[in-house]
Tab-separated table of C-alpha atoms in Angstrom:
chain	number	residue	atom	x	y	z
A	171	ALA	CA	-13.524	-9.765	0.218
A	172	GLN	CA	-15.664	-9.349	3.278
A	173	SER	CA	-18.617	-7.060	2.784
A	174	VAL	CA	-21.917	-6.086	4.339
A	175	THR	CA	-24.843	-4.851	2.282
A	176	GLN	CA	-27.986	-3.073	3.389
A	177	PRO	CA	-30.268	-3.024	0.342
A	178	ASP	CA	-32.686	-0.407	1.663
A	179	ILE	CA	-31.488	3.182	1.972
A	180	HIS	CA	-34.697	4.524	3.505
A	181	ILE	CA	-37.753	2.814	4.988
A	182	THR	CA	-40.933	4.394	6.318
A	183	VAL	CA	-43.285	2.488	8.608
A	184	SER	CA	-46.328	3.484	10.602
A	185	GLU	CA	-46.108	3.606	14.357
A	186	GLY	CA	-47.197	0.279	15.778
A	187	ALA	CA	-46.386	-1.620	12.605
A	188	SER	CA	-43.766	-4.329	12.432
A	189	LEU	CA	-40.307	-3.664	11.086
A	190	GLU	CA	-37.696	-5.670	9.245
A	191	LEU	CA	-34.393	-4.174	8.121
A	192	ARG	CA	-32.351	-6.260	5.749
A	193	CYS	CA	-28.666	-7.038	5.951
A	194	ASN	CA	-26.645	-9.390	3.749
A	195	TYR	CA	-23.061	-10.361	4.317
A	196	SER	CA	-20.287	-11.861	2.267
A	197	TYR	CA	-17.861	-13.769	4.453
A	198	GLY	CA	-15.954	-16.973	4.050
A	199	ALA	CA	-16.344	-18.295	7.571
A	200	THR	CA	-18.977	-17.719	10.220
A	201	PRO	CA	-19.102	-13.980	10.641
A	202	TYR	CA	-19.451	-11.956	13.778
A	203	LEU	CA	-22.373	-9.643	13.050
A	204	PHE	CA	-23.740	-6.556	14.722
A	205	TRP	CA	-26.548	-4.069	14.471
A	206	TYR	CA	-25.999	-0.491	15.604
A	207	VAL	CA	-28.425	2.421	15.798
A	208	GLN	CA	-27.557	6.073	15.374
A	209	SER	CA	-29.876	8.892	16.379
A	210	PRO	CA	-29.363	12.229	14.626
A	211	GLY	CA	-26.124	13.900	15.665
A	212	GLN	CA	-25.140	11.029	17.947
A	213	GLY	CA	-22.667	8.188	17.982
A	214	LEU	CA	-23.524	4.547	17.389
A	215	GLN	CA	-25.237	2.417	19.990
A	216	LEU	CA	-25.005	-1.359	19.885
A	217	LEU	CA	-28.408	-3.029	19.541
A	218	LEU	CA	-27.315	-6.658	19.383
A	219	LYS	CA	-24.599	-8.972	18.193
A	220	TYR	CA	-24.206	-12.512	16.912
A	221	PHE	CA	-21.111	-14.620	17.450
A	222	SER	CA	-22.306	-18.200	17.477
A	223	GLY	CA	-24.991	-20.466	18.917
A	224	ASP	CA	-28.649	-19.550	18.799
A	225	THR	CA	-29.378	-17.899	15.479
A	226	LEU	CA	-32.115	-15.697	16.919
A	227	VAL	CA	-30.521	-12.919	18.912
A	228	GLN	CA	-32.323	-10.603	21.282
A	229	GLY	CA	-31.161	-7.047	21.741
A	230	ILE	CA	-32.063	-3.866	23.504
A	231	LYS	CA	-35.146	-1.725	22.865
A	232	GLY	CA	-37.211	-4.766	21.800
A	233	PHE	CA	-35.145	-5.564	18.708
A	234	GLU	CA	-34.135	-9.015	17.549
A	235	ALA	CA	-32.176	-10.355	14.602
A	236	GLU	CA	-31.957	-13.735	12.950
A	237	PHE	CA	-28.794	-15.149	11.428
A	238	LYS	CA	-29.537	-17.257	8.337
A	239	ARG	CA	-26.450	-18.824	6.871
A	240	SER	CA	-28.301	-20.234	3.855
A	241	GLN	CA	-29.392	-16.744	2.863
A	242	SER	CA	-26.272	-14.902	4.089
A	243	SER	CA	-28.577	-12.616	5.991
A	244	PHE	CA	-28.840	-11.037	9.410
A	245	ASN	CA	-32.111	-9.120	9.342
A	246	LEU	CA	-33.213	-6.885	12.181
A	247	ARG	CA	-36.818	-7.038	13.364
A	248	LYS	CA	-39.150	-5.374	15.784
A	249	PRO	CA	-42.806	-6.377	16.216
A	250	SER	CA	-44.156	-2.889	16.940
A	251	VAL	CA	-42.300	0.281	16.047
A	252	HIS	CA	-42.360	3.377	18.251
A	253	TRP	CA	-41.809	6.937	17.052
A	254	SER	CA	-38.560	7.015	19.048
A	255	ASP	CA	-37.169	4.249	16.828
A	256	ALA	CA	-36.712	6.729	13.987
A	257	ALA	CA	-32.964	6.703	13.384
A	258	GLU	CA	-30.348	5.266	11.095
A	259	TYR	CA	-29.478	1.608	11.476
A	260	PHE	CA	-26.190	0.043	10.557
A	261	CYS	CA	-25.373	-3.594	10.084
A	262	ALA	CA	-21.715	-4.523	10.516
A	263	GLY	CA	-19.434	-7.513	10.447
A	264	ALA	CA	-16.111	-8.029	12.162
A	265	GLY	CA	-13.190	-7.445	9.817
A	266	GLY	CA	-9.945	-9.350	9.733
A	267	GLN	CA	-8.109	-6.550	11.517
A	268	GLY	CA	-10.521	-6.518	14.440
A	269	ASN	CA	-12.357	-3.550	13.055
A	270	LEU	CA	-15.940	-3.442	11.822
A	271	ILE	CA	-17.052	-3.453	8.202
A	272	PHE	CA	-20.247	-1.460	7.899
A	273	GLY	CA	-23.140	-1.467	5.531
A	274	LYS	CA	-24.157	1.936	4.204
A	275	GLY	CA	-27.053	2.202	6.625
A	276	THR	CA	-30.837	2.256	6.469
A	277	LYS	CA	-32.680	5.344	7.579
A	278	LEU	CA	-35.939	4.573	9.346
A	279	SER	CA	-38.785	7.074	9.394
A	280	VAL	CA	-41.884	6.455	11.522
A	281	LYS	CA	-45.289	7.825	10.515
A	282	PRO	CA	-47.717	8.772	13.293
B	264	ASP	CA	-20.498	1.820	31.963
B	265	VAL	CA	-18.393	1.924	28.842
B	266	LYS	CA	-17.227	5.416	27.907
B	267	VAL	CA	-15.573	6.721	24.755
B	268	THR	CA	-15.260	10.492	24.831
B	269	GLN	CA	-14.582	12.770	21.903
B	270	SER	CA	-13.752	16.128	23.380
B	271	SER	CA	-14.758	18.269	20.405
B	272	ARG	CA	-18.284	17.723	19.114
B	273	TYR	CA	-18.373	20.537	16.570
B	274	LEU	CA	-15.422	22.214	14.881
B	275	VAL	CA	-15.045	24.707	12.061
B	276	LYS	CA	-11.566	25.022	10.582
B	277	ARG	CA	-10.020	26.798	7.653
B	278	THR	CA	-8.437	25.107	4.669
B	279	GLY	CA	-4.781	24.381	5.361
B	280	GLU	CA	-5.110	24.388	9.150
B	281	LYS	CA	-3.769	21.536	11.238
B	282	VAL	CA	-6.603	19.820	13.077
B	283	PHE	CA	-6.490	17.519	16.087
B	284	LEU	CA	-9.411	15.304	17.042
B	285	GLU	CA	-9.033	13.739	20.460
B	286	CYS	CA	-10.557	10.553	21.785
B	287	VAL	CA	-10.304	9.056	25.255
B	288	GLN	CA	-11.631	5.717	26.499
B	289	ASP	CA	-11.882	4.618	30.103
B	290	MET	CA	-12.102	0.852	29.570
B	291	ASP	CA	-8.385	0.003	29.352
B	292	HIS	CA	-8.969	-1.214	25.784
B	293	GLU	CA	-5.996	-2.097	23.620
B	294	ASN	CA	-7.714	-1.394	20.320
B	295	MET	CA	-8.886	2.001	19.136
B	296	PHE	CA	-10.285	3.135	15.806
B	297	TRP	CA	-11.076	6.255	13.822
B	298	TYR	CA	-13.909	6.128	11.329
B	299	ARG	CA	-15.275	8.719	8.990
B	300	GLN	CA	-19.011	8.832	8.267
B	301	ASP	CA	-20.508	10.403	5.147
B	302	PRO	CA	-24.093	10.235	3.864
B	303	GLY	CA	-24.603	7.326	1.517
B	304	LEU	CA	-21.137	5.929	2.217
B	305	GLY	CA	-21.623	4.604	5.720
B	306	LEU	CA	-18.612	4.386	8.011
B	307	ARG	CA	-15.138	3.965	6.613
B	308	LEU	CA	-12.067	3.091	8.648
B	309	ILE	CA	-9.278	5.683	8.586
B	310	TYR	CA	-6.734	4.271	11.062
B	311	PHE	CA	-6.651	1.935	13.991
B	312	SER	CA	-4.261	1.173	16.787
B	313	TYR	CA	-3.842	-2.118	18.649
B	314	ASP	CA	-1.379	-0.858	21.244
B	315	VAL	CA	0.434	2.233	22.452
B	316	LYS	CA	2.563	3.758	19.683
B	317	MET	CA	1.236	1.186	17.209
B	318	LYS	CA	-0.953	2.119	14.263
B	319	GLU	CA	-2.296	0.575	11.106
B	320	LYS	CA	-3.855	2.162	8.049
B	321	GLY	CA	-7.487	1.528	7.371
B	322	ASP	CA	-9.337	1.966	4.104
B	323	ILE	CA	-8.951	5.736	3.683
B	324	PRO	CA	-5.781	6.948	5.464
B	325	GLU	CA	-4.764	9.570	2.908
B	326	GLY	CA	-4.623	13.049	4.377
B	327	TYR	CA	-4.708	11.763	7.963
B	328	SER	CA	-2.291	10.635	10.623
B	329	VAL	CA	-2.781	9.367	14.173
B	330	SER	CA	-1.024	9.368	17.499
B	331	ARG	CA	-1.317	6.919	20.404
B	332	GLU	CA	1.077	7.943	23.162
B	333	LYS	CA	-1.078	6.609	25.990
B	334	LYS	CA	-3.341	3.608	26.057
B	335	GLU	CA	-6.489	5.579	26.765
B	336	ARG	CA	-5.978	8.303	24.147
B	337	PHE	CA	-6.073	8.113	20.352
B	338	SER	CA	-5.741	11.280	18.302
B	339	LEU	CA	-6.605	11.858	14.679
B	340	ILE	CA	-4.586	14.537	12.917
B	341	LEU	CA	-5.361	16.363	9.729
B	342	GLU	CA	-2.029	17.885	8.765
B	343	SER	CA	-3.541	20.352	6.305
B	344	ALA	CA	-7.308	20.333	6.347
B	345	SER	CA	-9.166	20.389	3.049
B	346	THR	CA	-12.837	20.924	2.276
B	347	ASN	CA	-13.265	17.275	1.254
B	348	GLN	CA	-12.463	16.322	4.835
B	349	THR	CA	-15.661	17.945	6.042
B	350	SER	CA	-17.377	15.022	7.720
B	351	MET	CA	-18.447	13.301	10.911
B	352	TYR	CA	-15.578	11.508	12.648
B	353	LEU	CA	-16.237	8.655	15.023
B	354	CYS	CA	-13.781	7.181	17.483
B	355	ALA	CA	-14.235	3.654	18.817
B	356	SER	CA	-12.499	1.199	21.080
B	357	ARG	CA	-12.478	-2.544	21.714
B	358	GLY	CA	-10.884	-4.841	24.228
B	359	PRO	CA	-9.136	-8.095	23.367
B	360	PHE	CA	-11.377	-10.668	21.775
B	361	SER	CA	-12.040	-12.685	24.876
B	362	TYR	CA	-12.682	-9.674	27.043
B	363	SER	CA	-15.605	-7.958	25.444
B	364	GLY	CA	-16.712	-10.473	22.864
B	365	ASN	CA	-15.354	-8.269	20.112
B	366	THR	CA	-17.863	-5.494	20.745
B	367	ILE	CA	-16.721	-2.092	19.550
B	368	TYR	CA	-17.905	0.946	21.499
B	369	PHE	CA	-18.301	4.321	19.855
B	370	GLY	CA	-17.971	7.917	20.944
B	371	GLU	CA	-20.585	10.539	20.143
B	372	GLY	CA	-18.772	11.810	17.081
B	373	SER	CA	-17.015	15.006	16.038
B	374	TRP	CA	-18.551	17.111	13.303
B	375	LEU	CA	-15.790	18.839	11.364
B	376	THR	CA	-16.470	21.546	8.814
B	377	VAL	CA	-13.559	22.820	6.735
B	378	VAL	CA	-14.171	26.154	5.044
């Protein structure tokens, strides 16, 4: 069955430090993968998506993600975190019904 | 700009009440979705609709129903609200695969508390 796993429930980084959020997927074929961000009390905003082609995907707000088929991963990265990046981040893959299958999310806290 | 609007952001309802959560999208999308979000569980699909008057069950449809009478509007109905339905509900929409590259757009969410 298709699934998306985010191994880290909560991560804390210092402002200005680099960030990597992990995402692993279990799909038979090439998956369509997404990263969304959710600020407290808000809906989900799309950061970036991967369908095919270049495995390094650039998104909004300075985020990027790299698709690695050999590791079944689609990790999200940012070179320098800002306090406004504190939020919950969700990795998702396209399901067979056209919906999204979500990981359980990683909450990011940013230390001053 | 893409817009998915959930008219009620915060609701408090009593056990046994019938609850309607409304969602409207302005992108002429065929596909619409209702998700439920709970801490530690992520987002789980309740129902989705791929056309007017069409609906399909998602992963957790029990206790819910939906209505899609017009293309732009997708309603989630709790026939008899229970306390275990206290949650954040997120509506989403998507165009056909070739139109939007399969991107799903979300509303701001509706916080429902059942007391």
